[in-house]
Coordinates of C-alpha atoms and ligand atoms in Angstrom, one line a residue:
X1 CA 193.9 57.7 -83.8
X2 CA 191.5 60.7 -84.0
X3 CA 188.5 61.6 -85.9
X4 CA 186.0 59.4 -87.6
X5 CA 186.6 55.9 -86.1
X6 CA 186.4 53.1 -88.3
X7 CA 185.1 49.9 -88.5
X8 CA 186.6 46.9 -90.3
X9 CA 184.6 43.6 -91.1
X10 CA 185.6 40.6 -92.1
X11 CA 184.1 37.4 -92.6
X12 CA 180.8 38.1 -94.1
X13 CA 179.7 39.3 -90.8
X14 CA 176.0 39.4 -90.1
X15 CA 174.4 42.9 -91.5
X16 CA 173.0 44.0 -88.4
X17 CA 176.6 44.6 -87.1
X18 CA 177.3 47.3 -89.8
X19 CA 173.9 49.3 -88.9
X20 CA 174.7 49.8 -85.0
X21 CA 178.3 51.0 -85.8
X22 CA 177.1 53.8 -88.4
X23 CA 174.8 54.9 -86.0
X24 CA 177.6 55.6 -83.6
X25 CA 179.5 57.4 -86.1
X26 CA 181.8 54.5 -87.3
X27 CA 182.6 54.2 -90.9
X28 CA 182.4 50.7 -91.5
X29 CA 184.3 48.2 -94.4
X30 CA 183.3 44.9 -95.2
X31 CA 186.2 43.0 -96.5
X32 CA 185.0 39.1 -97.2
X33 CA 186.8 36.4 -96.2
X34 CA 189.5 35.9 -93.5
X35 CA 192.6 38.2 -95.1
X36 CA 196.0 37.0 -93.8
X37 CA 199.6 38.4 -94.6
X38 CA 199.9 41.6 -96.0
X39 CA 196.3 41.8 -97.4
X40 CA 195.5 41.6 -93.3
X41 CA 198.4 44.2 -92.2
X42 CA 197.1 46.5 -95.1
X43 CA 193.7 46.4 -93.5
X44 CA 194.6 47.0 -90.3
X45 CA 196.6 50.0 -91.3
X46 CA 193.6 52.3 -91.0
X47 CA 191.5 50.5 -88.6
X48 CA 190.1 51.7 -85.1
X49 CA 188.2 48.8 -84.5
X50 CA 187.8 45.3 -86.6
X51 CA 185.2 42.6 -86.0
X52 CA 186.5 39.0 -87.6
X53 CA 184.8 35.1 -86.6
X54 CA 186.8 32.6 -86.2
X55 CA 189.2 32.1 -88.9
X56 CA 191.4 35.6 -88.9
X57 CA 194.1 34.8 -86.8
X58 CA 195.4 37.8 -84.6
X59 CA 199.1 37.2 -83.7
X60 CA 201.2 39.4 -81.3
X61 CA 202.5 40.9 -84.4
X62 CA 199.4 42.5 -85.4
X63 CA 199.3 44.0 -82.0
X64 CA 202.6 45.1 -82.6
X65 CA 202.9 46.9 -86.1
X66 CA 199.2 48.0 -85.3
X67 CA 199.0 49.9 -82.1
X68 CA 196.6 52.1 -83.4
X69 CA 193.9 49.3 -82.7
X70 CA 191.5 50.3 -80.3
X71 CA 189.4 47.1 -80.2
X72 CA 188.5 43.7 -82.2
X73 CA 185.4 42.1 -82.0
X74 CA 185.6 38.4 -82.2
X75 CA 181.6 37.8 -83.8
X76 CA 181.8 34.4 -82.3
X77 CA 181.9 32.6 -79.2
X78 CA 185.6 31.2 -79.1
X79 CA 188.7 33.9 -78.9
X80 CA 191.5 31.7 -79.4
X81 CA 192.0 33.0 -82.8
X82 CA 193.6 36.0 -81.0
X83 CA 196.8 36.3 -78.9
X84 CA 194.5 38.2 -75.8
X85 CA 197.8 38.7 -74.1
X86 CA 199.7 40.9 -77.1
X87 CA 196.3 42.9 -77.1
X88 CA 196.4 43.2 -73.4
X89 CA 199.8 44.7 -73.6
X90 CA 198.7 47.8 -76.0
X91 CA 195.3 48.2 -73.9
X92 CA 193.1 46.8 -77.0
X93 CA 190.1 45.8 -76.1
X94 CA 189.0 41.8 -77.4
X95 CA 185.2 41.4 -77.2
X96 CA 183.4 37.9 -78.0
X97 CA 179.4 36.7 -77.7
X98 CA 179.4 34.0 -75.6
X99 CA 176.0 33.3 -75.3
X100 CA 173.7 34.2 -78.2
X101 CA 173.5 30.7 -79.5
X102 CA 172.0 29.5 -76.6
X103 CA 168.9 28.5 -77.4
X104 CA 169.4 27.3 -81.2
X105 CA 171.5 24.7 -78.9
X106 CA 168.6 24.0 -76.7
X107 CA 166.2 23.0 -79.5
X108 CA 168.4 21.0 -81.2
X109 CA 169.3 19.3 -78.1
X110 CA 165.2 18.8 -77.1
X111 CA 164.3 17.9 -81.1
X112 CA 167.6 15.2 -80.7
X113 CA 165.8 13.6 -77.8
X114 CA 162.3 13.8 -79.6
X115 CA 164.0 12.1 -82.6
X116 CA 166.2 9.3 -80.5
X117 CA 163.3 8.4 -78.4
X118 CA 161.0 8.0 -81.6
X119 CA 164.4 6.1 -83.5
X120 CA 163.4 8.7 -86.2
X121 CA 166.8 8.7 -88.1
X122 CA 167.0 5.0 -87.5
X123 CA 163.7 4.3 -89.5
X124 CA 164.3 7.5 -92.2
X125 CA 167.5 5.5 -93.0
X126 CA 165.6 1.8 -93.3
X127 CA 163.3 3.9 -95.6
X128 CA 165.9 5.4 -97.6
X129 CA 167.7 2.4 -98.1
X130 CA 163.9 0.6 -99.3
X131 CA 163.0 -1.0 -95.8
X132 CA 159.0 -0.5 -94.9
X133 CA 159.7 -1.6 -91.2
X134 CA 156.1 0.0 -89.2
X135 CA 157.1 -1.3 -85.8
X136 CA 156.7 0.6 -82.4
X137 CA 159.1 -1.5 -80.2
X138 CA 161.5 0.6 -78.6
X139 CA 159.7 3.7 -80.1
X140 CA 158.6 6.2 -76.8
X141 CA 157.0 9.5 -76.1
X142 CA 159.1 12.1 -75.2
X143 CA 156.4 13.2 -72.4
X144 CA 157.0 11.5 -69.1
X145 CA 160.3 10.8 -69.2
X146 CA 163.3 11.7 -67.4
X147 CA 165.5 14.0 -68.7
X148 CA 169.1 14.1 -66.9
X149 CA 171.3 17.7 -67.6
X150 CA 174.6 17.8 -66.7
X151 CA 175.8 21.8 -66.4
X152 CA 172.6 23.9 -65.9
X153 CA 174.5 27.1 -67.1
X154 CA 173.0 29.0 -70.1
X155 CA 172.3 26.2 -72.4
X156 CA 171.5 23.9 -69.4
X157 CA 169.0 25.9 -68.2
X158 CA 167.2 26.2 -71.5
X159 CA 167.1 22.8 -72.6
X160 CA 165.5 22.3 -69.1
X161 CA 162.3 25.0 -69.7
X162 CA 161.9 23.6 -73.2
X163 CA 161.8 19.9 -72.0
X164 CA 159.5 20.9 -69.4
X165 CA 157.1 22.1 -72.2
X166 CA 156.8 18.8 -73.6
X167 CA 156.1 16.9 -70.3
X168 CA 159.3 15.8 -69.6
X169 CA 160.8 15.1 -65.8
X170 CA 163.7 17.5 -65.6
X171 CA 167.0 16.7 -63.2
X172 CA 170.3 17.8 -63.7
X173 CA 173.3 18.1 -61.6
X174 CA 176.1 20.8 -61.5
X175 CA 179.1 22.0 -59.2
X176 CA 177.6 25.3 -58.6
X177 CA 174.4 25.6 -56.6
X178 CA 171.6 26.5 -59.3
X179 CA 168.2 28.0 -58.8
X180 CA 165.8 25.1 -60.5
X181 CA 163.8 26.0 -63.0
X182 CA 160.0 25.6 -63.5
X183 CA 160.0 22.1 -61.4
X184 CA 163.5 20.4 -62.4
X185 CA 165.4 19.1 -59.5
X186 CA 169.3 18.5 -58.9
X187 CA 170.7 16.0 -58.2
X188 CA 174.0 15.8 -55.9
X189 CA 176.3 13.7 -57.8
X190 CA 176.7 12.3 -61.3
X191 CA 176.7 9.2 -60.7
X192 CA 172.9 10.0 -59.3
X193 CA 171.7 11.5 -62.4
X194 CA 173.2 8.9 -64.5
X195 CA 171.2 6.1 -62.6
X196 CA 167.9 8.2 -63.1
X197 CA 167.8 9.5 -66.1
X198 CA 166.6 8.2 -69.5
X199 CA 168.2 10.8 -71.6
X200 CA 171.8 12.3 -70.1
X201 CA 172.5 15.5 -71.9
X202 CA 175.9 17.7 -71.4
X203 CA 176.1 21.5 -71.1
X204 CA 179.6 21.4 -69.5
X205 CA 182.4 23.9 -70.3
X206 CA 185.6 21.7 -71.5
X207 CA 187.9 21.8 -68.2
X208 CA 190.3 19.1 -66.4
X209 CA 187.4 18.0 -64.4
X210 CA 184.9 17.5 -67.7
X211 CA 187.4 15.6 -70.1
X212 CA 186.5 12.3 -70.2
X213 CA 183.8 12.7 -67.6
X214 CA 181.7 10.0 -69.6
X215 CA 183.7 7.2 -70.2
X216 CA 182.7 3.6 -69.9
X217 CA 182.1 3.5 -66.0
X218 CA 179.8 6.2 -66.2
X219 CA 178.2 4.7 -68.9
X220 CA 177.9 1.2 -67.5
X221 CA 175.7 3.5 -64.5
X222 CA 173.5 4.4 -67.3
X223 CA 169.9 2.7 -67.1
X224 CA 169.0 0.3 -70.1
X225 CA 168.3 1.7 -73.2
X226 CA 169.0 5.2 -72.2
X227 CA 170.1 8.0 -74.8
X228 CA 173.2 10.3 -74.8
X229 CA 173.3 13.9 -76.2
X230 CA 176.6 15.7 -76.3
X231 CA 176.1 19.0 -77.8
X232 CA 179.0 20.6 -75.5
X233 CA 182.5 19.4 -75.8
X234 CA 184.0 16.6 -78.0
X235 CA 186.5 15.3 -74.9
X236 CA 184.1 14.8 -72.7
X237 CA 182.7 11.7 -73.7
X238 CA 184.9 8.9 -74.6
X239 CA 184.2 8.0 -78.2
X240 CA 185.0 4.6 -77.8
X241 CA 183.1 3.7 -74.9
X242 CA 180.4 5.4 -76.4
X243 CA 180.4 3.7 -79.4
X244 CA 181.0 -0.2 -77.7
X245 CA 177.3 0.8 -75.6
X246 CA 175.8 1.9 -79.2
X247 CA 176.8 -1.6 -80.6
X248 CA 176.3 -3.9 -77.5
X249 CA 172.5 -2.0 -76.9
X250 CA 173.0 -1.1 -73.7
X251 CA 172.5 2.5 -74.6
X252 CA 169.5 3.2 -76.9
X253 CA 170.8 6.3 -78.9
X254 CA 173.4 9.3 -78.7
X255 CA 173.2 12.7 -80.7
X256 CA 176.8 13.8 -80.7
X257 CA 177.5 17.5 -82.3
X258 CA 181.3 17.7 -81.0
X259 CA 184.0 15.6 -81.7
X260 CA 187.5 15.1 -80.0
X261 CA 188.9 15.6 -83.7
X262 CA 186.8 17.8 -85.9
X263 CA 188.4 18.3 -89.2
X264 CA 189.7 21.8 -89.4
X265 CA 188.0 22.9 -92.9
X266 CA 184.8 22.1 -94.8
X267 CA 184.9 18.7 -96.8
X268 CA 187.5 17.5 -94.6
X269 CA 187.3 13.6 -93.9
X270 CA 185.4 12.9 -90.5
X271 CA 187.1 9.7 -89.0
X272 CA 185.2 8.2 -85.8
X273 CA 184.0 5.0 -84.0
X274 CA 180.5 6.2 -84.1
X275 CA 180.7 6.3 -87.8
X276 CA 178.2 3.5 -88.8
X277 CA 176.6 3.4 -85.7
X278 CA 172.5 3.7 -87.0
X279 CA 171.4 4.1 -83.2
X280 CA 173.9 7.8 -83.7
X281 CA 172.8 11.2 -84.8
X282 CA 176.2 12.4 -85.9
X283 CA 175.9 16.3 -86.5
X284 CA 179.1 18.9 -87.5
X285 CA 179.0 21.0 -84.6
X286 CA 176.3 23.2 -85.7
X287 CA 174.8 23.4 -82.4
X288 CA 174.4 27.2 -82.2
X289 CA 174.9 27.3 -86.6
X290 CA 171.5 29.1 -86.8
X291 CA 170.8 32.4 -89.1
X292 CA 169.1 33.9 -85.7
X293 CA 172.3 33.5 -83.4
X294 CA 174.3 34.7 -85.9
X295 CA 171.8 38.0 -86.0
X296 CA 172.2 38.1 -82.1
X297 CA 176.1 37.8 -82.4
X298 CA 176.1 40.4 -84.6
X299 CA 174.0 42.9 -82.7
X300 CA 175.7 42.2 -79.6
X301 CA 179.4 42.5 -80.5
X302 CA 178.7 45.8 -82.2
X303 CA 177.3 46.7 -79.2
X304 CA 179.5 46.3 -77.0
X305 CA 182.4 48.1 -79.3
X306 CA 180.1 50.6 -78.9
X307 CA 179.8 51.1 -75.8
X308 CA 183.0 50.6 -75.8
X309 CA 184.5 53.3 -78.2
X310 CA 181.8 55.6 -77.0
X311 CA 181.8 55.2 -72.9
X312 CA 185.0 53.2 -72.5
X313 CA 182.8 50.3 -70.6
X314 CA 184.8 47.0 -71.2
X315 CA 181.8 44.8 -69.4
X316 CA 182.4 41.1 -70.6
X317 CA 185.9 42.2 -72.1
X318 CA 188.3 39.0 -72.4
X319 CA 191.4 40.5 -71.9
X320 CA 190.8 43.7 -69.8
X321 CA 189.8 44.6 -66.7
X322 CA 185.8 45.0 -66.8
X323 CA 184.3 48.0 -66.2
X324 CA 181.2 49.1 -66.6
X325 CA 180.5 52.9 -67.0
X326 CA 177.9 55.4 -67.1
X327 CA 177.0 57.6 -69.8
X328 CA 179.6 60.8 -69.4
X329 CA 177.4 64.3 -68.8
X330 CA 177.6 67.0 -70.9
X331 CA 180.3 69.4 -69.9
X332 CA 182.6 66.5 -68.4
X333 CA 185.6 64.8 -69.9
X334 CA 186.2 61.3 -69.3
X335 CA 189.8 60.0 -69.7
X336 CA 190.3 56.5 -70.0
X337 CA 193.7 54.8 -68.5
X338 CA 195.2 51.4 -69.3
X339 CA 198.1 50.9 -66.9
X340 CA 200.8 48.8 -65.9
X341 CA 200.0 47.1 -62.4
X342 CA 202.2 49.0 -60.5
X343 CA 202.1 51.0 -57.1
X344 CA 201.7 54.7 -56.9
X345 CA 200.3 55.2 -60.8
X346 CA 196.7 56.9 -59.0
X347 CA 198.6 59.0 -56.9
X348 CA 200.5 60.7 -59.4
X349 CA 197.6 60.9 -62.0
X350 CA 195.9 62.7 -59.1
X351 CA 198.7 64.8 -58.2
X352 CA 198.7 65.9 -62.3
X353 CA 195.0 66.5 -62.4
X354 CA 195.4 68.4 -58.9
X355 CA 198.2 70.8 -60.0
X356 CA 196.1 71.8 -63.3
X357 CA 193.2 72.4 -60.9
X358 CA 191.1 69.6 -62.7
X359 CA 188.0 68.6 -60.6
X360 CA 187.8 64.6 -60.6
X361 CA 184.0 64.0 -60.8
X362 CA 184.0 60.0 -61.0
X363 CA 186.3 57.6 -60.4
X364 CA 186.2 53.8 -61.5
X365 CA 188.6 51.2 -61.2
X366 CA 189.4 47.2 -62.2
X367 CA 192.6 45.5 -62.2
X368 CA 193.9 42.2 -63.6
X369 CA 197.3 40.8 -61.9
X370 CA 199.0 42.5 -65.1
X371 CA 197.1 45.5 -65.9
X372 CA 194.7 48.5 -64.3
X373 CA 191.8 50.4 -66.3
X374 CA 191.5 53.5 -64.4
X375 CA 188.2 56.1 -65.7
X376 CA 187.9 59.3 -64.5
X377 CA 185.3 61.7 -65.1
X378 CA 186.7 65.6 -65.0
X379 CA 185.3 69.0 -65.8
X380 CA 187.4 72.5 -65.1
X381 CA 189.0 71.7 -68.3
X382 CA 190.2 74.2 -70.7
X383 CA 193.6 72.6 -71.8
X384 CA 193.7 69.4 -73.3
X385 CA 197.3 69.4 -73.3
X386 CA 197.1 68.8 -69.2
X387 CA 196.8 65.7 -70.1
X388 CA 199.9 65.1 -71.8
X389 CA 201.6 64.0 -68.3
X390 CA 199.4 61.5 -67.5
X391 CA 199.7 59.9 -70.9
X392 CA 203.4 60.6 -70.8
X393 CA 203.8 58.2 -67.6
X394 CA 206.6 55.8 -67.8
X395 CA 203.6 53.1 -66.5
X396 CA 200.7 54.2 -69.4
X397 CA 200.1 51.2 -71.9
X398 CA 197.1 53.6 -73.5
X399 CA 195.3 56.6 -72.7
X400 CA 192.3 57.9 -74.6
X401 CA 189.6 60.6 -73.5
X402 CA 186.3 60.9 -74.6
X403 CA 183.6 63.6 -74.1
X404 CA 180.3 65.1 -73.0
X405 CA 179.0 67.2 -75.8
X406 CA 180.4 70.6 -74.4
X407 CA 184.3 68.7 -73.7
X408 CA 187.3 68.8 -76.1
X409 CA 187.1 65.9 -78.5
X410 CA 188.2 62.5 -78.1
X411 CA 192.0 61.3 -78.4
X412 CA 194.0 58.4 -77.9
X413 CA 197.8 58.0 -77.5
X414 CA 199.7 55.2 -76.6
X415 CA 203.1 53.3 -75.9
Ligands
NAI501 P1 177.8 27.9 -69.1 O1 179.1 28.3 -68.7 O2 176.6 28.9 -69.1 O3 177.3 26.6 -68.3 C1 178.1 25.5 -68.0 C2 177.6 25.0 -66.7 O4 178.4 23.8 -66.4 C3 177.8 25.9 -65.5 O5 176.6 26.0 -64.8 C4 178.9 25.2 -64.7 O6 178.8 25.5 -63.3 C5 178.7 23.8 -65.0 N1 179.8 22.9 -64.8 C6 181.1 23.2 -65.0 N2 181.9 22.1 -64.6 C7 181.0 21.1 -64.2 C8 181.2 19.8 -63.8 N3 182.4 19.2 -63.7 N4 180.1 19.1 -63.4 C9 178.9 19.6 -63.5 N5 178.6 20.9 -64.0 C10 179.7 21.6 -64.3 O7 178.0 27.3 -70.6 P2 176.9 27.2 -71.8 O8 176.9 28.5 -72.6 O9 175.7 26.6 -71.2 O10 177.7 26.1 -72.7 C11 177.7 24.8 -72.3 C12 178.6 24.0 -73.3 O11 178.0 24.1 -74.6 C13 180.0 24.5 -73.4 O12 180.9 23.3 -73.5 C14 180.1 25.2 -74.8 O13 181.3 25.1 -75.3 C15 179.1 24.3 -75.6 N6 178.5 25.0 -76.7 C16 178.4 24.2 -77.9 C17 177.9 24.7 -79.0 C18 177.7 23.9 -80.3 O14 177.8 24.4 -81.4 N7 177.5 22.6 -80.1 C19 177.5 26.2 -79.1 C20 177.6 26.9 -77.8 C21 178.1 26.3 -76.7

């Protein structure tokens, strides 16, 4: 597709989104809602780049009938509404923000604590239901105690400064040595942190080590009284387990934002153990749900389709090789190659330049088992047509240039 690129977004996507892209020349439509069938394949018709959350499903198909589609921006954190693979295959670009909720996370996590510690929800509910009960057994300060993380990643980490603030004792343990924060410690085991602690929180990523990591063994390790927060994964903990400590008293209190079964839609039933349990702070996974993240999201997905349709930088890309490129100088042309992983593909793309008498400026390379992203910067240009061969190549998935001021303008062609 040449000319004006444009933007499609769905899925009453923050507004910030739609500034960045006009600055960059995109002309951008909002479309609300998550269209599906032909209302999506009409869309997509005349799109160079589309930015959807999480309920616009992207099937192969799409990639298929739309191979026009230079990139979609998933204004989320979760890309398993798209087939990654089928967009790999035409060299479109999948982009996703993984980490701009981060710290609505962390507060909640630090205000759960505050709350379970105080048994806040458990006396608001007495009150609600007309009990005055003005006790302080089993009500305690957050300040001085010991506050066990388990991942010290990006959420992790945060929760850790923020409890610090309020005079908490920070340890936390993880598989990958982390630099300590402020005056946390780790801890080398789980089983460690679970004896210390007296709040666990979990920050893991859902893998075959983390499901089920907190069942009843690791409970039973848990000190007297202790609280839970699981604002991470819903398999992680075992719900059942969970919910016999709640009931028995061993454990003092859980938060739990994440469920192994979430209902799929709004107003869905929510069936669980924990339901009933007073000593639980049952939330529906709203964890990073905050008007700020989704400002960040916004601002940073645009971004990177961007820098993307403007550079060709594919830093933090899901499904393609990441590069990550300078700005092109005037005068130069860059042309940007998605390949099939094959031997021999540089040395005939050099071979082509070579024979036109095209000076190669840059080079920058990344490949993937599958697929190779090739950049080169040129200048001595005077025929865009010399291209032709390159993108003619029996091993090109996608090939698009783009341009300092003085260059020919941008193209893309494709297989
Ligand atoms: P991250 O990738 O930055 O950090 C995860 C940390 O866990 C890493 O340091 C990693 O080394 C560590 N880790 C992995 N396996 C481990 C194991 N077996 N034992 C100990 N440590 C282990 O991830 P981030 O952004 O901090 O997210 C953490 C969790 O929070 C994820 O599960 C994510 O899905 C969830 N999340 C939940 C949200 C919500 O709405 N409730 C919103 C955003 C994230």
């Amino acid at each position: 597709m040449t000319g004006n690129p444009r933007a499609l977004l769905f899925e009453s996507i923050h507004p910030s989104a739609e500034g960045i892209l006009q600055a960059a020349g995109f002309a951008v439509e909002r479309i609300s809602g998550a269209p599906e069938g032909t209302a999506l394949d009409a869309a997509l018709a005349h799109a160079t780049v589309v930015g959807i959350r999480s309920k616009t499903q992207m099937h192969a198909a799409h990639f298929q009938r739309h191979p026009h589609l230079m990139a979609v921006g998933c204004f989320c954190i979760g890309t398993n509404q798209v087939d990654l693979r089928a967009a790999e295959s035409k060299g479109c670009a999948i982009f996703n923000s993984p980490f701009s909720n981060t710290r609505s996370v962390a507060e909640m996590t630090v205000a759960e604590a505050v709350c379970l510690f105080r048994k806040l929800f458990e006396k608001s509910a007495q009150l609600h239901a007309g009990r005055w009960d003005k006790t302080a057994t089993n009500a305690h300060e957050t300040r001085g105690r010991t506050l066990g993380i388990v991942g010290y990643g990006h959420i992790g980490s945060q929760v850790s400064v923020l409890a610090e603030s309020l005079g908490m004792r920070v340890i936390f343990h993880d598989v990958v040595r982390k630099l300590p924060l402020g005056n946390a410690q780790s801890r080398p085991t789980l089983e460690a942190l679970l004896r210390e602690a007296d709040c666990v929180s979990l920050h893991v990523p859902e893998t075959p080590a983390t499901i089920g990591m907190i069942g009843a063994k690791q409970i039973a390790l848990m000190k007297p009284g202790a609280i839970l927060i699981n604002n991470a994964r819903g398999t992680i903990v075992d719900v059942e387990a969970l919910a016999a400590a709640l009931r028995t008293g061993h454990l003092g209190g859980a938060a739990l934002d994440v469920f192994p079964d979430e209902p799929a839609a709004a107003g869905d039933l929510f069936e669980s153990q924990l339901r009933g349990c007073p000593s639980a702070i049952l939330t529906p996974h709203i964890g990073g749900s905050t008007e700020e993240a989704q400002e960040l999201i916004a601002a940073e997905v645009a971004e990177k389709l961007v820098h993307f349709w403007q550079h060709g930088s594919t830093e933090t890309c899901v499904n393609l090789p990441e590069v990550d490129l300078p700005v092109l100088r005037a005068g130069q042309l860059r042309i940007l190659h998605v390949h099939r992983n094959v031997p021999g593909v540089l040395g005939t793309m050099h071979t082509l330049l070579a024979k036109a008498r095209i000076n190669i400026n840059a080079e920058y390379l990344q490949s993937n088992p599958r697929t190779s992203y090739v950049i080169l910067d040129v200048e001595g240009f005077e025929d865009p047509k010399l291209l032709d061969g390159i993108a003619a190549m029996p091993e090109t998935i996608r090939m698009r240039t783009t341009a300092g001021s003085n260059a020919p303008s941008a193209s893309d062609s494709r297989k």
